[in-house]
Short mmCIF file of C-alpha atoms and ligand atoms in Angstrom, two decimals:
data_model
loop_
_atom_site.label_atom_id
_atom_site.label_comp_id
_atom_site.label_asym_id
_atom_site.label_seq_id
_atom_site.Cartn_x
_atom_site.Cartn_y
_atom_site.Cartn_z
CA UNK A 1 -86.32 7.98 72.15
CA UNK A 2 -88.01 5.51 69.82
CA UNK A 3 -87.35 2.82 67.25
CA UNK A 4 -88.64 3.28 63.68
CA UNK A 5 -89.41 -0.24 62.42
CA UNK A 6 -87.75 -0.98 59.08
CA UNK A 7 -89.61 -2.65 56.15
CA UNK A 8 -92.69 -2.82 58.37
CA UNK A 9 -95.38 -2.98 55.67
CA UNK A 10 -93.30 -5.40 53.60
CA UNK A 11 -92.75 -7.71 56.58
CA UNK A 12 -96.48 -7.67 57.42
CA UNK A 13 -97.44 -8.44 53.80
CA UNK A 14 -94.93 -11.31 53.74
CA UNK A 15 -96.46 -12.76 56.92
CA UNK A 16 -99.90 -12.87 55.18
CA UNK A 17 -101.61 -12.19 58.54
CA UNK A 18 -105.04 -13.69 59.04
CA UNK A 19 -107.67 -13.50 61.77
CA UNK A 20 -107.34 -16.31 64.28
CA UNK A 21 -103.66 -16.86 63.39
CA UNK A 22 -100.81 -17.24 65.87
CA UNK A 23 -97.61 -15.35 65.04
CA UNK A 24 -94.18 -15.13 66.63
CA UNK A 25 -92.33 -11.82 66.80
CA UNK A 26 -88.86 -13.21 67.54
CA UNK A 27 -87.32 -9.76 68.13
CA UNK A 28 -89.75 -7.51 70.06
CA UNK A 29 -87.38 -4.51 70.41
CA UNK A 30 -89.65 -1.46 70.64
CA UNK A 31 -92.70 -3.53 69.70
CA UNK A 32 -93.29 -1.90 66.31
CA UNK A 33 -93.82 -5.22 64.52
CA UNK A 34 -95.96 -6.74 67.31
CA UNK A 35 -98.24 -3.69 67.43
CA UNK A 36 -98.72 -3.73 63.66
CA UNK A 37 -99.51 -7.45 63.67
CA UNK A 38 -102.17 -6.91 66.33
CA UNK A 39 -103.58 -3.92 64.41
CA UNK A 40 -103.78 -5.77 61.10
CA UNK A 41 -105.44 -8.98 62.24
CA UNK A 42 -107.44 -10.44 65.10
CA UNK A 43 -104.47 -12.66 65.84
CA UNK A 44 -102.38 -13.82 68.80
CA UNK A 45 -98.79 -12.62 68.95
CA UNK A 46 -96.09 -14.39 70.97
CA UNK A 47 -93.04 -12.13 71.24
CA UNK A 48 -89.47 -12.68 72.42
CA UNK A 49 -86.50 -10.50 73.20
CA UNK A 50 -83.27 -11.34 74.99
CA UNK A 51 -82.88 -7.79 76.31
CA UNK A 52 -84.51 -7.18 79.72
CA UNK A 53 -85.06 -3.49 78.80
CA UNK A 54 -87.16 -4.52 75.77
CA UNK A 55 -89.26 -6.75 78.02
CA UNK A 56 -89.86 -3.85 80.41
CA UNK A 57 -90.93 -1.66 77.45
CA UNK A 58 -93.45 -4.31 76.42
CA UNK A 59 -95.36 -4.25 79.74
CA UNK A 60 -97.83 -1.66 78.45
CA UNK A 61 -98.69 -3.67 75.35
CA UNK A 62 -99.00 -6.83 77.44
CA UNK A 63 -101.58 -5.04 79.59
CA UNK A 64 -103.52 -3.39 76.76
CA UNK A 65 -103.59 -6.39 74.41
CA UNK A 66 -104.35 -8.87 77.16
CA UNK A 67 -105.13 -12.32 75.87
CA UNK A 68 -103.81 -11.46 72.39
CA UNK A 69 -100.18 -10.86 73.25
CA UNK A 70 -97.55 -12.64 75.31
CA UNK A 71 -93.96 -11.47 75.75
CA UNK A 72 -91.09 -13.68 76.90
CA UNK A 73 -87.53 -12.81 77.80
CA UNK A 74 -85.27 -15.22 75.98
CA UNK A 75 -83.22 -15.95 72.90
CA UNK A 76 -84.96 -16.82 69.68
CA UNK A 77 -82.43 -19.64 69.25
CA UNK A 78 -84.32 -21.39 72.09
CA UNK A 79 -87.71 -20.62 70.55
CA UNK A 80 -90.29 -23.35 70.94
CA UNK A 81 -94.05 -23.04 70.94
CA UNK A 82 -96.69 -25.33 72.44
CA UNK A 83 -98.63 -25.47 69.17
CA UNK A 84 -97.49 -24.85 65.62
CA UNK A 85 -97.75 -21.24 64.45
CA UNK A 86 -98.76 -19.37 61.29
CA UNK A 87 -95.77 -17.09 61.03
CA UNK A 88 -92.40 -16.21 62.57
CA UNK A 89 -90.72 -12.87 61.92
CA UNK A 90 -87.14 -11.89 62.76
CA UNK A 91 -86.08 -8.23 62.65
CA UNK A 92 -82.41 -8.82 63.38
CA UNK A 93 -79.66 -6.74 64.95
CA UNK A 94 -79.97 -4.02 67.54
CA UNK A 95 -82.79 -1.57 68.18
CA UNK A 96 -82.44 2.21 68.26
CA UNK A 97 -83.08 1.98 72.01
CA UNK A 98 -79.96 -0.15 72.42
CA UNK A 99 -77.88 2.12 70.17
CA UNK A 100 -79.13 5.37 71.67
CA UNK A 101 -78.69 4.40 75.32
CA UNK A 102 -75.02 5.27 75.61
CA UNK A 103 -74.42 3.11 78.67
CA UNK A 104 -75.22 -0.06 76.71
CA UNK A 105 -71.89 0.47 74.93
CA UNK A 106 -73.09 -0.44 71.40
CA UNK A 107 -72.26 2.95 69.88
CA UNK A 108 -69.09 4.95 69.32
CA UNK A 109 -71.13 8.17 69.21
CA UNK A 110 -71.02 8.54 73.00
CA UNK A 111 -68.57 7.56 75.70
CA UNK A 112 -69.52 4.54 77.79
CA UNK A 113 -68.18 1.23 79.07
CA UNK A 114 -67.45 -1.20 76.21
CA UNK A 115 -70.38 -3.47 77.00
CA UNK A 116 -72.62 -4.52 74.02
CA UNK A 117 -74.32 -7.38 75.88
CA UNK A 118 -77.95 -7.57 74.78
CA UNK A 119 -78.77 -9.69 77.83
CA UNK A 120 -76.75 -7.52 80.22
CA UNK A 121 -74.87 -10.58 81.46
CA UNK A 122 -71.88 -12.69 80.48
CA UNK A 123 -68.67 -11.52 78.82
CA UNK A 124 -68.61 -8.02 77.36
CA UNK A 125 -66.92 -6.32 74.41
CA UNK A 126 -64.19 -5.14 76.82
CA UNK A 127 -63.38 -8.81 77.53
CA UNK A 128 -63.00 -9.46 73.79
CA UNK A 129 -60.83 -6.41 73.19
CA UNK A 130 -58.56 -7.02 76.18
CA UNK A 131 -58.36 -10.82 76.29
CA UNK A 132 -58.39 -12.20 72.72
CA UNK A 133 -55.04 -12.72 70.99
CA UNK A 134 -53.99 -10.36 68.21
CA UNK A 135 -54.56 -13.08 65.60
CA UNK A 136 -58.04 -13.84 66.90
CA UNK A 137 -58.98 -10.13 66.91
CA UNK A 138 -57.69 -9.72 63.36
CA UNK A 139 -59.68 -12.74 62.14
CA UNK A 140 -62.78 -11.53 63.95
CA UNK A 141 -62.63 -8.00 62.50
CA UNK A 142 -61.88 -9.37 59.02
CA UNK A 143 -64.56 -12.07 58.97
CA UNK A 144 -67.40 -10.63 61.08
CA UNK A 145 -66.65 -6.99 60.30
CA UNK A 146 -65.57 -7.58 56.70
CA UNK A 147 -62.89 -4.93 57.31
CA UNK A 148 -59.74 -5.12 55.15
CA UNK A 149 -57.81 -3.10 57.75
CA UNK A 150 -58.32 -5.84 60.35
CA UNK A 151 -54.64 -6.68 60.91
CA UNK A 152 -53.66 -3.05 61.47
CA UNK A 153 -56.58 -2.55 63.81
CA UNK A 154 -55.80 -5.69 65.83
CA UNK A 155 -52.15 -4.65 66.15
CA UNK A 156 -53.15 -1.19 67.38
CA UNK A 157 -55.56 -2.69 69.93
CA UNK A 158 -52.90 -5.00 71.33
CA UNK A 159 -50.35 -2.16 71.54
CA UNK A 160 -52.83 0.13 73.29
CA UNK A 161 -53.96 -2.46 75.83
CA UNK A 162 -50.34 -3.20 76.79
CA UNK A 163 -50.29 0.29 78.34
CA UNK A 164 -53.76 0.09 79.96
CA UNK A 165 -56.94 -1.97 79.44
CA UNK A 166 -59.33 -0.53 76.82
CA UNK A 167 -62.60 -0.06 78.66
CA UNK A 168 -64.48 2.78 76.92
CA UNK A 169 -66.25 3.04 73.55
CA UNK A 170 -64.61 6.30 72.50
CA UNK A 171 -61.14 5.03 73.42
CA UNK A 172 -61.62 2.03 71.11
CA UNK A 173 -63.08 4.20 68.33
CA UNK A 174 -60.01 6.47 68.53
CA UNK A 175 -57.58 3.52 68.46
CA UNK A 176 -59.28 2.20 65.30
CA UNK A 177 -59.44 5.63 63.68
CA UNK A 178 -55.73 6.23 64.32
CA UNK A 179 -54.81 2.72 63.12
CA UNK A 180 -56.44 3.24 59.72
CA UNK A 181 -55.08 6.78 59.33
CA UNK A 182 -58.15 8.88 60.14
CA UNK A 183 -61.53 9.10 58.48
CA UNK A 184 -60.32 9.64 54.89
CA UNK A 185 -63.60 11.33 54.02
CA UNK A 186 -65.53 8.07 54.47
CA UNK A 187 -69.28 8.29 55.00
CA UNK A 188 -69.15 5.88 57.93
CA UNK A 189 -66.83 6.03 60.94
CA UNK A 190 -63.76 3.77 60.55
CA UNK A 191 -64.70 1.92 63.76
CA UNK A 192 -68.14 0.87 62.45
CA UNK A 193 -67.03 -2.58 61.30
CA UNK A 194 -64.91 -3.30 64.39
CA UNK A 195 -67.90 -2.45 66.62
CA UNK A 196 -70.15 -4.66 64.50
CA UNK A 197 -67.72 -7.58 64.72
CA UNK A 198 -67.44 -7.28 68.51
CA UNK A 199 -71.21 -7.04 68.92
CA UNK A 200 -71.74 -10.15 66.82
CA UNK A 201 -69.20 -12.13 68.87
CA UNK A 202 -70.42 -10.94 72.27
CA UNK A 203 -74.02 -11.89 71.42
CA UNK A 204 -73.21 -14.95 69.28
CA UNK A 205 -75.44 -13.43 66.62
CA UNK A 206 -74.62 -15.90 63.83
CA UNK A 207 -75.07 -18.91 66.13
CA UNK A 208 -78.38 -17.46 67.32
CA UNK A 209 -79.55 -16.91 63.74
CA UNK A 210 -78.72 -20.50 62.75
CA UNK A 211 -80.58 -21.88 65.78
CA UNK A 212 -83.44 -19.39 65.33
CA UNK A 213 -84.04 -20.30 61.69
CA UNK A 214 -84.11 -24.01 62.54
CA UNK A 215 -86.40 -23.37 65.51
CA UNK A 216 -88.77 -21.42 63.26
CA UNK A 217 -88.75 -24.25 60.72
CA UNK A 218 -89.86 -26.64 63.49
CA UNK A 219 -92.49 -24.25 64.89
CA UNK A 220 -94.27 -23.38 61.63
CA UNK A 221 -97.45 -25.03 60.37
CA UNK A 222 -97.65 -26.06 56.71
CA UNK A 223 -98.53 -22.83 54.91
CA UNK A 224 -96.93 -20.72 57.67
CA UNK A 225 -94.50 -17.97 56.74
CA UNK A 226 -90.92 -17.36 57.83
CA UNK A 227 -89.90 -13.71 57.39
CA UNK A 228 -86.43 -12.34 58.17
CA UNK A 229 -85.13 -8.79 57.95
CA UNK A 230 -81.34 -8.59 58.18
CA UNK A 231 -78.93 -5.68 58.28
CA UNK A 232 -75.64 -7.05 57.07
CA UNK A 233 -74.43 -9.37 54.40
CA UNK A 234 -73.41 -12.28 56.64
CA UNK A 235 -76.89 -12.56 58.12
CA UNK A 236 -78.57 -12.05 54.78
CA UNK A 237 -76.40 -14.74 53.20
CA UNK A 238 -77.26 -17.18 55.97
CA UNK A 239 -81.01 -16.58 55.55
CA UNK A 240 -80.74 -16.79 51.77
CA UNK A 241 -78.80 -20.07 51.82
CA UNK A 242 -81.01 -21.60 54.50
CA UNK A 243 -84.18 -20.93 52.51
CA UNK A 244 -82.68 -21.79 49.13
CA UNK A 245 -81.35 -25.15 50.37
CA UNK A 246 -84.63 -26.10 51.99
CA UNK A 247 -86.77 -24.91 49.09
CA UNK A 248 -84.76 -26.58 46.35
CA UNK A 249 -83.92 -29.88 47.99
CA UNK A 250 -83.22 -31.83 44.86
CA UNK A 251 -79.62 -32.79 45.57
CA UNK A 252 -78.37 -30.32 42.97
CA UNK A 253 -75.96 -28.91 45.53
CA UNK A 254 -72.89 -28.87 43.35
CA UNK A 255 -72.17 -28.62 39.67
CA UNK A 256 -69.53 -31.30 40.21
CA UNK A 257 -72.08 -33.80 41.44
CA UNK A 258 -74.72 -35.46 39.29
CA UNK A 259 -78.36 -34.90 40.27
CA UNK A 260 -79.51 -37.44 42.83
CA UNK A 261 -81.95 -40.01 41.44
CA UNK A 262 -85.57 -39.46 42.54
CA UNK A 263 -85.52 -42.34 45.04
CA UNK A 264 -82.09 -41.57 46.58
CA UNK A 265 -82.50 -41.76 50.37
CA UNK A 266 -80.32 -38.67 50.93
CA UNK A 267 -82.71 -36.59 48.87
CA UNK A 268 -84.75 -34.42 51.21
CA UNK A 269 -88.27 -33.15 50.75
CA UNK A 270 -88.31 -29.33 50.59
CA UNK A 271 -89.46 -27.88 53.90
CA UNK A 272 -90.04 -24.42 52.39
CA UNK A 273 -91.40 -23.00 49.16
CA UNK A 274 -89.72 -19.84 47.94
CA UNK A 275 -92.18 -17.63 46.12
CA UNK A 276 -89.63 -14.90 45.61
CA UNK A 277 -85.91 -15.56 45.33
CA UNK A 278 -84.76 -11.94 45.50
CA UNK A 279 -84.56 -9.93 48.69
CA UNK A 280 -86.88 -6.98 49.25
CA UNK A 281 -85.01 -3.78 50.16
CA UNK A 282 -86.18 -0.44 51.55
CA UNK A 283 -87.63 2.20 49.24
CA UNK A 284 -85.69 5.41 48.58
CA UNK A 285 -88.18 7.26 50.75
CA UNK A 286 -87.65 4.92 53.72
CA UNK A 287 -83.88 5.07 53.33
CA UNK A 288 -83.96 8.86 53.24
CA UNK A 289 -86.08 8.98 56.39
CA UNK A 290 -84.27 6.25 58.32
CA UNK A 291 -80.55 5.58 57.78
CA UNK A 292 -80.90 2.12 59.46
CA UNK A 293 -82.98 1.07 56.45
CA UNK A 294 -80.05 1.50 54.08
CA UNK A 295 -78.67 -1.99 54.60
CA UNK A 296 -81.96 -3.79 55.32
CA UNK A 297 -82.94 -6.84 53.33
CA UNK A 298 -86.10 -8.93 53.73
CA UNK A 299 -86.54 -12.57 52.71
CA UNK A 300 -89.48 -14.85 53.26
CA UNK A 301 -90.73 -18.32 52.40
CA UNK A 302 -93.73 -20.57 53.02
CA UNK A 303 -93.43 -23.73 55.12
CA UNK A 304 -94.41 -26.96 53.37
CA UNK A 305 -95.74 -30.08 55.13
CA UNK A 306 -92.35 -31.89 54.89
CA UNK A 307 -90.49 -32.63 58.13
CA UNK A 308 -88.00 -30.06 59.40
CA UNK A 309 -84.41 -30.66 58.30
CA UNK A 310 -81.49 -31.16 60.67
CA UNK A 311 -80.47 -28.13 62.73
CA UNK A 312 -78.54 -25.55 60.68
CA UNK A 313 -74.85 -25.37 61.65
CA UNK A 314 -73.61 -21.80 62.08
CA UNK A 315 -70.66 -21.06 59.79
CA UNK A 316 -67.29 -21.24 61.58
CA UNK A 317 -66.10 -17.97 60.08
CA UNK A 318 -63.41 -16.96 62.54
CA UNK A 319 -62.58 -20.25 64.28
CA UNK A 320 -59.61 -18.89 66.24
CA UNK A 321 -61.68 -16.06 67.73
CA UNK A 322 -64.65 -18.34 68.36
CA UNK A 323 -62.47 -20.95 70.12
CA UNK A 324 -60.68 -18.38 72.30
CA UNK A 325 -64.02 -16.76 73.16
CA UNK A 326 -65.53 -20.13 74.09
CA UNK A 327 -62.59 -20.76 76.45
CA UNK A 328 -63.20 -17.40 78.17
CA UNK A 329 -66.96 -17.95 78.48
C1 SAM B 401 -84.06 -4.40 65.27
S1 SAM B 401 -84.67 -4.69 66.87
C2 SAM B 401 -86.34 -5.14 66.61
C3 SAM B 401 -87.26 -3.98 66.42
C4 SAM B 401 -88.73 -4.32 66.36
N1 SAM B 401 -89.09 -5.06 65.19
C5 SAM B 401 -89.55 -3.07 66.44
O1 SAM B 401 -90.31 -2.79 65.50
O2 SAM B 401 -89.47 -2.33 67.42
C6 SAM B 401 -83.92 -6.20 67.31
C7 SAM B 401 -84.27 -6.71 68.69
O3 SAM B 401 -83.97 -8.11 68.70
C8 SAM B 401 -83.40 -8.46 69.92
N2 SAM B 401 -82.59 -9.65 69.68
C9 SAM B 401 -81.45 -9.74 68.96
N3 SAM B 401 -81.01 -11.01 68.96
C10 SAM B 401 -81.91 -11.74 69.66
C11 SAM B 401 -82.00 -13.12 70.00
N4 SAM B 401 -81.08 -13.98 69.61
N5 SAM B 401 -83.06 -13.53 70.73
C12 SAM B 401 -84.01 -12.63 71.14
N6 SAM B 401 -83.95 -11.32 70.86
C13 SAM B 401 -82.92 -10.87 70.13
C14 SAM B 401 -82.60 -7.25 70.34
O4 SAM B 401 -82.44 -7.25 71.74
C15 SAM B 401 -83.47 -6.11 69.83
O5 SAM B 401 -84.32 -5.65 70.83
#
């Protein structure tokens, strides 16, 4: 079992690694990014992962790269460094280790408890499926999963759980498949988006991303690089808007509002410079070799010397689901 890092060379180029630099790998996973950073420059890498299994996998690298590499268990939303750093890279989502270990419950390819907790603690996907109201589930699957069949799926979940709690991955996948009328020749399984939505809720992935981007903004030195690889449109949009707002801070937020005068106090100095507005995506060769690369999108920007902006607010996309979930937590 292994994890093939996606957009590895592109992420390393975007970091502009240099000898003597200090870099944060916010998502250690299988360590593919950290290893490449250490191979490309005589640098120090500080890595994080919220998953205890990823931390255990990193023990070997911690021993072999002693003095050049430190690994911490924790969420990147809580990231803070003693000194400012030269680069922060996020490779978002789940690793192949998490997907392939059936008992983690992230995948509908194998039967396991409906878990999906990256940290292995707290409320699980089974709690969401069995305890959220039908309306909250529908909103969640529509907004986080971007699935137009959300109402039908939510109704089927609520009907099924009235007979017995839904506790297994394959049981949920079957409920979703039946609710939407089978696979209809689709390339992806009909439960893909429901599983994605549940995973994002259970791990508060959008909240983490908002806090992580702001934490990186505070941690970076002027000239330091923020690099983010995302795997679905909600994350990519959040990264894109975060960088665009902070790079083009001229008060031209809306076409209905006049430009702010140069000395307006609400005008903010740009905290990032965007050298490239478009996302970098995987090559055809990478996509052919690694299906995970299909939806990958990389964005990066360079930190300026302006102060960090206020903490980014995560979007309240499915407020009913988020509020019910917060009450359960
Ligand atoms: C796509 S994998 C990273 C793969 C890695 N770049 C590699 O080459 O092996 C994403 C990793 O980020 C971790 N992760 C996701 N959200 C996190 C968060 N908020 N804080 C810390 N780690 C997180 C997951 O546990 C997972 O191990």
